[in-house]
CSV table of N, CA and C and ligand atoms in Angstrom, one decimal:
chain,number,residue,atom,x,y,z
H,1,MET,N,7.9,-20.5,-8.7
H,1,MET,CA,7.3,-20.1,-8.2
H,1,MET,C,8.4,-18.8,-9.1
H,2,ALA,N,7.4,-18.1,-9.4
H,2,ALA,CA,7.9,-16.5,-11.1
H,2,ALA,C,8.1,-16.0,-10.0
H,3,VAL,N,8.5,-14.8,-10.7
H,3,VAL,CA,9.4,-13.8,-10.4
H,3,VAL,C,8.0,-11.9,-10.3
H,4,GLN,N,7.7,-12.2,-9.6
H,4,GLN,CA,6.6,-10.7,-10.0
H,4,GLN,C,6.5,-9.3,-9.0
H,5,ARG,N,5.2,-9.0,-9.6
H,5,ARG,CA,5.7,-7.6,-8.9
H,5,ARG,C,4.6,-7.4,-8.7
H,6,THR,N,4.4,-6.1,-6.9
H,6,THR,CA,3.2,-5.8,-7.0
H,6,THR,C,3.2,-4.6,-6.6
H,7,PHE,N,2.1,-4.4,-5.9
H,7,PHE,CA,1.8,-2.3,-6.1
H,7,PHE,C,1.9,-2.0,-4.1
H,8,SER,N,2.2,-1.4,-4.2
H,8,SER,CA,2.6,-0.7,-2.5
H,8,SER,C,2.2,0.5,-2.2
H,9,ILE,N,1.7,1.0,-0.8
H,9,ILE,CA,1.2,2.6,-0.8
H,9,ILE,C,1.9,2.2,1.0
H,10,ILE,N,3.0,3.2,1.3
H,10,ILE,CA,2.8,3.2,3.0
H,10,ILE,C,2.1,4.6,2.3
H,11,LYS,N,1.2,3.9,3.4
H,11,LYS,CA,-0.1,5.5,3.8
H,11,LYS,C,0.1,6.6,4.2
H,12,PRO,N,-0.5,7.8,4.9
H,12,PRO,CA,-0.3,8.7,5.8
H,12,PRO,C,-0.5,9.0,6.8
H,13,ASP,N,-1.2,7.7,7.6
H,13,ASP,CA,-0.3,7.4,9.0
H,13,ASP,C,1.3,7.2,8.9
H,14,ALA,N,1.5,6.6,8.7
H,14,ALA,CA,3.0,6.5,8.6
H,14,ALA,C,4.0,7.3,8.3
H,15,THR,N,4.0,8.4,7.0
H,15,THR,CA,4.8,8.9,7.0
H,15,THR,C,4.5,10.0,7.5
H,16,GLU,N,3.5,10.1,8.3
H,16,GLU,CA,3.8,11.4,9.1
H,16,GLU,C,4.1,11.0,10.8
H,17,ARG,N,4.7,9.7,10.2
H,17,ARG,CA,5.5,9.4,12.3
H,17,ARG,C,6.8,9.6,11.6
H,18,ASN,N,7.4,9.3,10.3
H,18,ASN,CA,8.3,9.3,9.6
H,18,ASN,C,9.4,8.1,9.6
H,19,LEU,N,8.4,7.3,9.3
H,19,LEU,CA,7.7,5.1,10.0
H,19,LEU,C,8.1,5.0,7.5
H,20,THR,N,9.0,5.8,6.9
H,20,THR,CA,8.7,5.4,6.0
H,20,THR,C,10.5,4.4,5.0
H,21,GLY,N,11.4,4.7,6.3
H,21,GLY,CA,12.5,4.1,5.9
H,21,GLY,C,12.4,2.3,7.5
H,22,ALA,N,11.5,2.4,8.6
H,22,ALA,CA,11.5,1.5,9.2
H,22,ALA,C,10.6,0.6,8.1
H,23,VAL,N,9.1,1.1,7.1
H,23,VAL,CA,8.3,0.1,6.4
H,23,VAL,C,9.0,-0.5,5.5
H,24,ASN,N,10.3,-0.2,5.2
H,24,ASN,CA,10.9,-0.1,4.1
H,24,ASN,C,12.0,-1.2,4.5
H,25,ALA,N,12.2,-1.3,5.9
H,25,ALA,CA,13.6,-2.3,6.5
H,25,ALA,C,12.7,-3.2,6.3
H,26,VAL,N,11.6,-3.3,6.5
H,26,VAL,CA,10.6,-4.4,6.7
H,26,VAL,C,10.2,-5.2,5.4
H,27,ILE,N,10.2,-4.5,4.5
H,27,ILE,CA,9.9,-4.4,2.7
H,27,ILE,C,11.2,-5.8,2.7
H,28,GLU,N,12.3,-4.9,3.2
H,28,GLU,CA,13.7,-5.7,2.1
H,28,GLU,C,14.3,-6.9,3.0
H,29,GLN,N,13.3,-7.3,4.6
H,29,GLN,CA,14.4,-8.1,5.1
H,29,GLN,C,13.1,-9.1,4.7
H,30,ALA,N,12.5,-9.2,4.3
H,30,ALA,CA,11.4,-9.5,3.6
H,30,ALA,C,11.8,-10.6,2.4
H,31,GLY,N,12.7,-9.9,2.0
H,31,GLY,CA,13.5,-10.2,0.6
H,31,GLY,C,13.0,-9.9,-0.5
H,32,LEU,N,12.0,-8.3,-0.9
H,32,LEU,CA,11.4,-8.0,-2.1
H,32,LEU,C,12.3,-6.7,-2.0
H,33,ARG,N,12.3,-6.9,-3.2
H,33,ARG,CA,13.1,-5.1,-3.7
H,33,ARG,C,12.2,-4.5,-3.7
H,34,ILE,N,12.3,-2.9,-3.5
H,34,ILE,CA,11.5,-2.3,-4.3
H,34,ILE,C,12.9,-1.6,-4.4
H,35,ILE,N,11.8,-1.5,-6.1
H,35,ILE,CA,12.1,-1.2,-7.9
H,35,ILE,C,11.9,-0.2,-8.7
H,36,GLY,N,10.8,0.8,-7.3
H,36,GLY,CA,10.1,2.3,-7.7
H,36,GLY,C,9.7,2.4,-7.4
H,37,GLN,N,9.8,3.9,-7.2
H,37,GLN,CA,9.1,5.0,-5.2
H,37,GLN,C,9.4,6.0,-5.6
H,38,ARG,N,8.1,6.6,-4.9
H,38,ARG,CA,7.7,8.5,-5.1
H,38,ARG,C,6.7,8.7,-4.4
H,39,ARG,N,7.5,9.9,-3.5
H,39,ARG,CA,6.3,10.1,-2.6
H,39,ARG,C,5.3,11.0,-3.3
H,40,ILE,N,4.5,11.2,-3.1
H,40,ILE,CA,3.4,12.5,-3.9
H,40,ILE,C,2.1,12.2,-2.6
H,41,GLN,N,1.4,13.6,-3.5
H,41,GLN,CA,0.2,14.2,-1.9
H,41,GLN,C,-0.9,13.7,-3.1
H,42,MET,N,-2.0,13.0,-2.6
H,42,MET,CA,-2.0,12.3,-3.6
H,42,MET,C,-3.4,12.7,-2.9
H,43,THR,N,-4.4,13.3,-4.7
H,43,THR,CA,-5.3,14.4,-4.9
H,43,THR,C,-7.0,13.4,-4.8
H,44,GLU,N,-8.3,14.0,-4.4
H,44,GLU,CA,-9.0,13.3,-4.1
H,44,GLU,C,-9.7,12.7,-5.3
H,45,ASP,N,-9.1,12.7,-6.8
H,45,ASP,CA,-9.4,12.1,-8.0
H,45,ASP,C,-9.1,10.8,-7.9
H,46,GLN,N,-7.6,11.0,-7.5
H,46,GLN,CA,-6.6,9.7,-8.0
H,46,GLN,C,-7.3,8.2,-7.0
H,47,ALA,N,-7.6,9.1,-5.2
H,47,ALA,CA,-7.3,8.5,-3.4
H,47,ALA,C,-9.1,7.3,-4.2
H,48,LYS,N,-10.0,8.3,-5.1
H,48,LYS,CA,-11.4,8.1,-5.3
H,48,LYS,C,-10.9,6.6,-6.6
H,49,ARG,N,-10.2,6.9,-7.6
H,49,ARG,CA,-10.6,6.6,-8.2
H,49,ARG,C,-9.6,4.7,-7.9
H,50,PHE,N,-8.5,4.8,-7.3
H,50,PHE,CA,-7.6,3.8,-6.4
H,50,PHE,C,-8.5,2.8,-6.4
H,51,TYR,N,-9.5,3.2,-4.8
H,51,TYR,CA,-10.7,2.6,-4.4
H,51,TYR,C,-12.1,2.6,-4.9
H,52,ALA,N,-11.8,2.5,-6.4
H,52,ALA,CA,-13.2,2.9,-7.5
H,52,ALA,C,-13.8,1.6,-6.5
H,53,VAL,N,-13.4,0.4,-6.9
H,53,VAL,CA,-14.2,-1.0,-5.8
H,53,VAL,C,-14.6,-1.0,-4.4
H,54,HIS,N,-14.2,0.1,-4.0
H,54,HIS,CA,-15.3,0.4,-2.5
H,54,HIS,C,-16.0,1.2,-2.9
H,55,ALA,N,-16.3,2.2,-3.8
H,55,ALA,CA,-17.4,3.0,-3.4
H,55,ALA,C,-18.4,2.6,-2.7
H,56,GLU,N,-19.2,1.7,-2.6
H,56,GLU,CA,-19.9,1.3,-2.0
H,56,GLU,C,-20.2,0.8,-0.4
H,57,ARG,N,-18.5,1.3,-0.1
H,57,ARG,CA,-18.3,0.3,1.4
H,57,ARG,C,-19.2,1.9,2.1
H,58,PRO,N,-19.2,1.7,3.0
H,58,PRO,CA,-19.3,3.2,4.9
H,58,PRO,C,-18.5,3.9,4.9
H,59,PHE,N,-17.0,3.1,4.9
H,59,PHE,CA,-15.4,3.1,5.1
H,59,PHE,C,-15.5,4.9,3.7
H,60,TYR,N,-15.8,4.3,2.2
H,60,TYR,CA,-15.2,4.9,1.4
H,60,TYR,C,-14.4,6.6,1.9
H,61,GLY,N,-15.7,7.1,2.2
H,61,GLY,CA,-15.7,8.4,2.2
H,61,GLY,C,-14.4,8.5,3.4
H,62,GLU,N,-14.4,8.2,4.3
H,62,GLU,CA,-13.2,8.0,5.7
H,62,GLU,C,-11.7,7.3,4.6
H,63,LEU,N,-12.2,6.6,3.8
H,63,LEU,CA,-11.5,6.0,3.0
H,63,LEU,C,-10.4,7.1,2.2
H,64,VAL,N,-10.9,7.9,1.6
H,64,VAL,CA,-10.2,9.2,0.9
H,64,VAL,C,-10.1,10.4,1.9
H,65,GLU,N,-10.5,10.5,2.9
H,65,GLU,CA,-10.1,11.8,3.3
H,65,GLU,C,-9.3,10.9,3.9
H,66,PHE,N,-8.9,10.1,4.1
H,66,PHE,CA,-7.5,9.7,5.3
H,66,PHE,C,-6.3,9.4,3.9
H,67,MET,N,-6.6,9.1,2.9
H,67,MET,CA,-5.8,8.9,1.6
H,67,MET,C,-5.6,10.6,1.1
H,68,THR,N,-5.6,11.3,1.9
H,68,THR,CA,-5.5,12.6,1.0
H,68,THR,C,-5.0,13.9,1.8
H,69,SER,N,-4.8,12.9,2.9
H,69,SER,CA,-4.6,13.8,3.9
H,69,SER,C,-3.3,14.4,4.6
H,70,GLY,N,-2.7,13.7,3.6
H,70,GLY,CA,-1.0,13.4,4.2
H,70,GLY,C,-0.5,13.2,2.7
H,71,PRO,N,1.2,13.3,2.8
H,71,PRO,CA,2.0,12.5,2.0
H,71,PRO,C,1.8,11.1,2.0
H,72,VAL,N,2.0,10.0,1.0
H,72,VAL,CA,2.1,9.0,0.9
H,72,VAL,C,3.1,8.3,0.3
H,73,VAL,N,4.1,7.5,0.0
H,73,VAL,CA,5.0,7.6,-0.8
H,73,VAL,C,4.2,5.4,-1.5
H,74,VAL,N,3.9,6.1,-2.8
H,74,VAL,CA,3.9,4.6,-3.9
H,74,VAL,C,5.0,3.5,-3.7
H,75,GLN,N,5.0,3.2,-3.7
H,75,GLN,CA,5.9,2.0,-4.6
H,75,GLN,C,5.7,0.5,-5.4
H,76,VAL,N,6.7,0.5,-6.3
H,76,VAL,CA,6.2,-1.3,-6.7
H,76,VAL,C,7.7,-1.8,-5.8
H,77,LEU,N,7.1,-2.6,-5.9
H,77,LEU,CA,7.4,-4.0,-5.6
H,77,LEU,C,8.1,-5.3,-5.9
H,78,GLU,N,8.8,-6.4,-6.1
H,78,GLU,CA,8.9,-7.3,-7.1
H,78,GLU,C,10.5,-8.2,-6.3
H,79,GLY,N,9.4,-9.6,-6.2
H,79,GLY,CA,10.3,-10.9,-5.6
H,79,GLY,C,9.9,-12.2,-6.3
H,80,GLU,N,10.4,-13.1,-5.5
H,80,GLU,CA,8.7,-14.0,-5.7
H,80,GLU,C,7.8,-13.9,-5.0
H,81,ASN,N,6.9,-14.0,-5.8
H,81,ASN,CA,5.3,-14.7,-5.1
H,81,ASN,C,5.2,-13.2,-4.6
H,82,ALA,N,5.7,-11.9,-5.3
H,82,ALA,CA,5.4,-10.8,-4.9
H,82,ALA,C,3.7,-10.2,-3.9
H,83,VAL,N,3.3,-10.5,-4.7
H,83,VAL,CA,2.1,-10.5,-4.2
H,83,VAL,C,1.3,-11.2,-3.0
H,84,ALA,N,1.4,-12.3,-2.3
H,84,ALA,CA,1.3,-13.1,-1.6
H,84,ALA,C,2.0,-12.3,-0.4
H,85,LYS,N,3.2,-12.6,-0.6
H,85,LYS,CA,4.7,-12.5,-0.2
H,85,LYS,C,4.0,-11.1,0.7
H,86,TYR,N,4.2,-10.0,-0.1
H,86,TYR,CA,3.8,-8.5,0.6
H,86,TYR,C,2.3,-8.5,1.5
H,87,ARG,N,1.6,-9.5,0.9
H,87,ARG,CA,-0.1,-9.8,2.0
H,87,ARG,C,0.7,-9.6,3.6
H,88,GLU,N,1.5,-10.7,3.8
H,88,GLU,CA,1.5,-11.3,4.3
H,88,GLU,C,2.9,-10.8,5.3
H,89,VAL,N,3.5,-9.9,4.9
H,89,VAL,CA,4.5,-9.2,4.8
H,89,VAL,C,3.5,-7.8,6.2
H,90,MET,N,2.7,-7.3,5.0
H,90,MET,CA,1.6,-6.1,5.9
H,90,MET,C,1.0,-6.7,6.9
H,91,GLY,N,0.3,-8.0,7.2
H,91,GLY,CA,-0.6,-8.6,7.6
H,91,GLY,C,-1.3,-8.0,8.0
H,92,ALA,N,-3.0,-8.3,8.9
H,92,ALA,CA,-4.1,-8.3,8.3
H,92,ALA,C,-5.1,-7.2,8.6
H,93,THR,N,-5.3,-6.4,7.7
H,93,THR,CA,-6.5,-5.3,7.3
H,93,THR,C,-6.5,-4.4,8.8
H,94,ASN,N,-7.2,-5.5,10.0
H,94,ASN,CA,-7.2,-4.7,11.5
H,94,ASN,C,-5.6,-5.2,11.9
H,95,PRO,N,-4.9,-3.8,12.5
H,95,PRO,CA,-4.1,-4.8,14.0
H,95,PRO,C,-4.2,-5.4,14.0
H,96,ALA,N,-5.3,-5.4,15.4
H,96,ALA,CA,-5.7,-6.6,16.1
H,96,ALA,C,-5.3,-7.8,15.9
H,97,GLU,N,-5.4,-8.0,14.6
H,97,GLU,CA,-6.2,-9.8,14.3
H,97,GLU,C,-4.8,-9.4,13.4
H,98,ALA,N,-2.9,-8.5,13.2
H,98,ALA,CA,-2.5,-9.0,12.6
H,98,ALA,C,-1.1,-9.9,13.3
H,99,ALA,N,-0.7,-10.7,12.8
H,99,ALA,CA,0.7,-11.4,13.2
H,99,ALA,C,1.7,-10.7,13.6
H,100,ASP,N,2.4,-10.9,14.3
H,100,ASP,CA,4.0,-10.5,14.7
H,100,ASP,C,5.1,-9.9,13.4
H,101,GLY,N,5.2,-9.5,14.0
H,101,GLY,CA,6.4,-8.9,12.6
H,101,GLY,C,5.5,-8.1,12.3
H,102,THR,N,4.1,-8.3,12.1
H,102,THR,CA,4.0,-7.9,9.9
H,102,THR,C,4.2,-6.4,10.4
H,103,ILE,N,4.1,-5.1,9.6
H,103,ILE,CA,4.1,-3.9,9.7
H,103,ILE,C,3.2,-3.6,10.1
H,104,ARG,N,1.5,-4.1,9.7
H,104,ARG,CA,0.5,-3.7,10.0
H,104,ARG,C,0.3,-4.2,12.3
H,105,LYS,N,1.0,-5.0,12.5
H,105,LYS,CA,1.3,-5.2,14.2
H,105,LYS,C,1.9,-4.5,14.8
H,106,LEU,N,3.1,-3.5,13.7
H,106,LEU,CA,4.4,-3.1,14.9
H,106,LEU,C,3.8,-1.7,14.5
H,107,TYR,N,3.0,-1.3,13.4
H,107,TYR,CA,2.7,-0.2,14.0
H,107,TYR,C,1.5,0.8,13.2
H,108,ALA,N,1.0,-0.1,12.7
H,108,ALA,CA,-1.1,0.3,12.6
H,108,ALA,C,-1.6,1.0,13.7
H,109,LYS,N,-2.0,2.0,13.5
H,109,LYS,CA,-3.4,2.5,13.7
H,109,LYS,C,-4.4,1.9,14.8
H,110,SER,N,-4.5,1.5,13.0
H,110,SER,CA,-6.4,1.0,13.6
H,110,SER,C,-6.6,0.7,11.9
H,111,ILE,N,-7.8,0.1,11.7
H,111,ILE,CA,-8.2,-1.0,10.3
H,111,ILE,C,-8.4,0.6,9.2
H,112,GLY,N,-8.1,1.4,9.9
H,112,GLY,CA,-8.7,2.0,8.4
H,112,GLY,C,-7.3,3.0,8.7
H,113,GLU,N,-6.2,3.5,9.6
H,113,GLU,CA,-4.9,3.8,9.4
H,113,GLU,C,-4.7,2.9,9.2
H,114,ASN,N,-4.1,1.6,8.6
H,114,ASN,CA,-3.1,0.4,8.4
H,114,ASN,C,-2.0,0.9,8.2
H,115,SER,N,-1.4,2.0,8.3
H,115,SER,CA,0.3,1.8,7.2
H,115,SER,C,0.5,1.5,5.8
H,116,VAL,N,-0.5,0.4,5.7
H,116,VAL,CA,0.2,-0.1,4.2
H,116,VAL,C,-0.8,-0.3,3.3
H,117,HIS,N,-1.2,-0.2,1.8
H,117,HIS,CA,-1.5,-0.5,0.9
H,117,HIS,C,-0.7,-1.5,0.0
H,118,GLY,N,-1.3,-2.8,-0.1
H,118,GLY,CA,-0.8,-3.6,-1.3
H,118,GLY,C,-1.6,-4.8,-1.7
H,119,SER,N,-1.0,-4.6,-3.2
H,119,SER,CA,-2.6,-5.4,-4.2
H,119,SER,C,-2.5,-6.8,-3.3
H,120,ASP,N,-4.4,-7.6,-3.8
H,120,ASP,CA,-4.4,-8.3,-4.1
H,120,ASP,C,-4.1,-9.1,-5.1
H,121,SER,N,-4.3,-8.6,-6.2
H,121,SER,CA,-4.1,-10.4,-7.0
H,121,SER,C,-2.5,-9.5,-8.5
H,122,GLU,N,-2.1,-10.6,-8.1
H,122,GLU,CA,-1.6,-10.3,-9.6
H,122,GLU,C,-1.9,-9.6,-10.8
H,123,GLU,N,-3.2,-9.6,-11.4
H,123,GLU,CA,-3.8,-9.0,-12.4
H,123,GLU,C,-4.5,-7.0,-11.7
H,124,ASN,N,-4.1,-7.5,-10.3
H,124,ASN,CA,-4.9,-5.7,-10.0
H,124,ASN,C,-3.0,-5.1,-9.1
H,125,ALA,N,-2.3,-5.7,-9.5
H,125,ALA,CA,-0.8,-5.1,-9.5
H,125,ALA,C,-0.6,-4.2,-10.5
H,126,ALA,N,-0.9,-4.6,-11.3
H,126,ALA,CA,-0.5,-4.2,-13.1
H,126,ALA,C,-1.2,-3.1,-13.5
H,127,ILE,N,-3.1,-3.5,-13.0
H,127,ILE,CA,-3.6,-2.0,-12.8
H,127,ILE,C,-2.9,-0.5,-12.1
H,128,GLU,N,-2.4,-1.6,-10.4
H,128,GLU,CA,-2.5,-0.4,-9.6
H,128,GLU,C,-0.7,0.3,-10.1
H,129,ILE,N,-0.2,-0.2,-10.8
H,129,ILE,CA,1.6,-0.4,-10.9
H,129,ILE,C,1.4,0.9,-11.7
H,130,ALA,N,0.3,0.8,-13.4
H,130,ALA,CA,0.2,1.9,-14.0
H,130,ALA,C,-0.5,3.1,-13.2
H,131,GLN,N,-1.3,2.5,-12.5
H,131,GLN,CA,-1.9,4.5,-12.3
H,131,GLN,C,-0.6,5.0,-11.9
H,132,PHE,N,0.2,5.4,-11.4
H,132,PHE,CA,1.5,5.7,-10.2
H,132,PHE,C,2.3,5.5,-11.2
H,133,PHE,N,2.5,4.6,-12.4
H,133,PHE,CA,4.6,4.9,-12.7
H,133,PHE,C,4.6,4.4,-14.4
H,134,SER,N,5.6,5.8,-14.6
H,134,SER,CA,5.5,4.7,-16.3
H,134,SER,C,6.8,3.8,-16.2
H,135,GLU,N,7.2,2.6,-17.1
H,135,GLU,CA,8.1,2.3,-17.2
H,135,GLU,C,8.9,2.6,-16.7
H,136,ALA,N,9.3,3.5,-17.5
H,136,ALA,CA,10.6,4.8,-17.2
H,136,ALA,C,11.2,4.7,-15.8
H,137,ASP,N,10.3,4.8,-14.4
H,137,ASP,CA,10.6,5.1,-13.3
H,137,ASP,C,10.6,3.7,-12.2
H,138,ILE,N,10.6,2.7,-12.8
H,138,ILE,CA,10.6,1.4,-12.5
H,138,ILE,C,12.8,0.7,-13.5
H,139,ALA,N,13.3,0.4,-12.1
H,139,ALA,CA,14.7,0.1,-12.3
H,139,ALA,C,14.4,-1.0,-11.8
H,140,GLY,N,14.6,-2.7,-12.4
H,140,GLY,CA,14.5,-3.8,-11.6
H,140,GLY,C,16.3,-4.2,-11.2
I,1,RTP,P1,-5.6,-2.3,1.4
I,1,RTP,O1,-6.0,-2.4,0.5
I,1,RTP,O2,-5.2,-1.2,1.7
I,1,RTP,O3,-4.7,-3.3,1.1
I,1,RTP,O4,-6.2,-3.4,2.5
I,1,RTP,P2,-6.6,-4.5,2.4
I,1,RTP,O5,-7.0,-5.5,1.2
I,1,RTP,O6,-6.3,-5.3,3.5
I,1,RTP,O7,-8.4,-4.4,3.1
I,1,RTP,P3,-9.4,-3.6,2.1
I,1,RTP,O8,-10.6,-4.5,2.4
I,1,RTP,O9,-9.0,-3.7,0.2
I,1,RTP,O10,-10.0,-2.1,2.4
I,1,RTP,C1,-8.9,-1.1,2.2
I,1,RTP,C2,-8.7,0.3,3.2
I,1,RTP,O11,-10.0,0.2,3.7
I,1,RTP,C3,-10.1,0.7,5.0
I,1,RTP,N1,-10.8,0.0,5.7
I,1,RTP,N2,-11.8,1.2,6.5
I,1,RTP,N3,-13.2,0.9,8.7
I,1,RTP,C4,-12.7,-0.1,8.4
I,1,RTP,O12,-14.0,-0.7,9.0
I,1,RTP,C5,-12.1,-0.1,7.1
I,1,RTP,N4,-12.1,-1.0,6.3
I,1,RTP,C6,-10.9,-1.1,5.5
I,1,RTP,C7,-8.2,1.1,5.5
I,1,RTP,O13,-7.5,1.2,5.1
I,1,RTP,C8,-7.8,-1.0,4.3
I,1,RTP,O14,-6.4,-1.2,4.1
I,2,MG,MG1,-7.9,-3.7,-0.3
């Protein structure tokens, strides 16, 4: 399996509860390396563009409002099979369905306020990383 990159966001419900380090500990214990990281306040335009794929979904407005409600930490993760590995480490979208030990089982508040984002494919990972990082801000 090849070394891949994936894109991660520690969402506002987690930064608000001072859980950045706790989330990063789970990521690193899973063998993923944090090779880029920045704390930002997402603008409405950034959040709308990032979640454009969900524009027609009923929760889109709520999602954009949530993602701009406080600071987020955007990250580039690297490791063997990183895209699928991080999805596994995050757990199911709905924390009630997330497996024990996953970030969402440990920390998510609800299906909307679910602490982390992770890319769902290698192609989307590249697009999402490019939205928030230049190569100069990534060091593997
Ligand atoms: P993500 O994109 O954030 O990594 O999460 P995901 O793939 O597990 O879930 P996705 O279907 O892509 O949904 C994106 C985010 O929208 C919010 N959501 N709210 N209220 C709802 O029913 C609902 N469903 C989804 C969550 O914040 C989810 O992570
Ligand atoms: Mg998704």
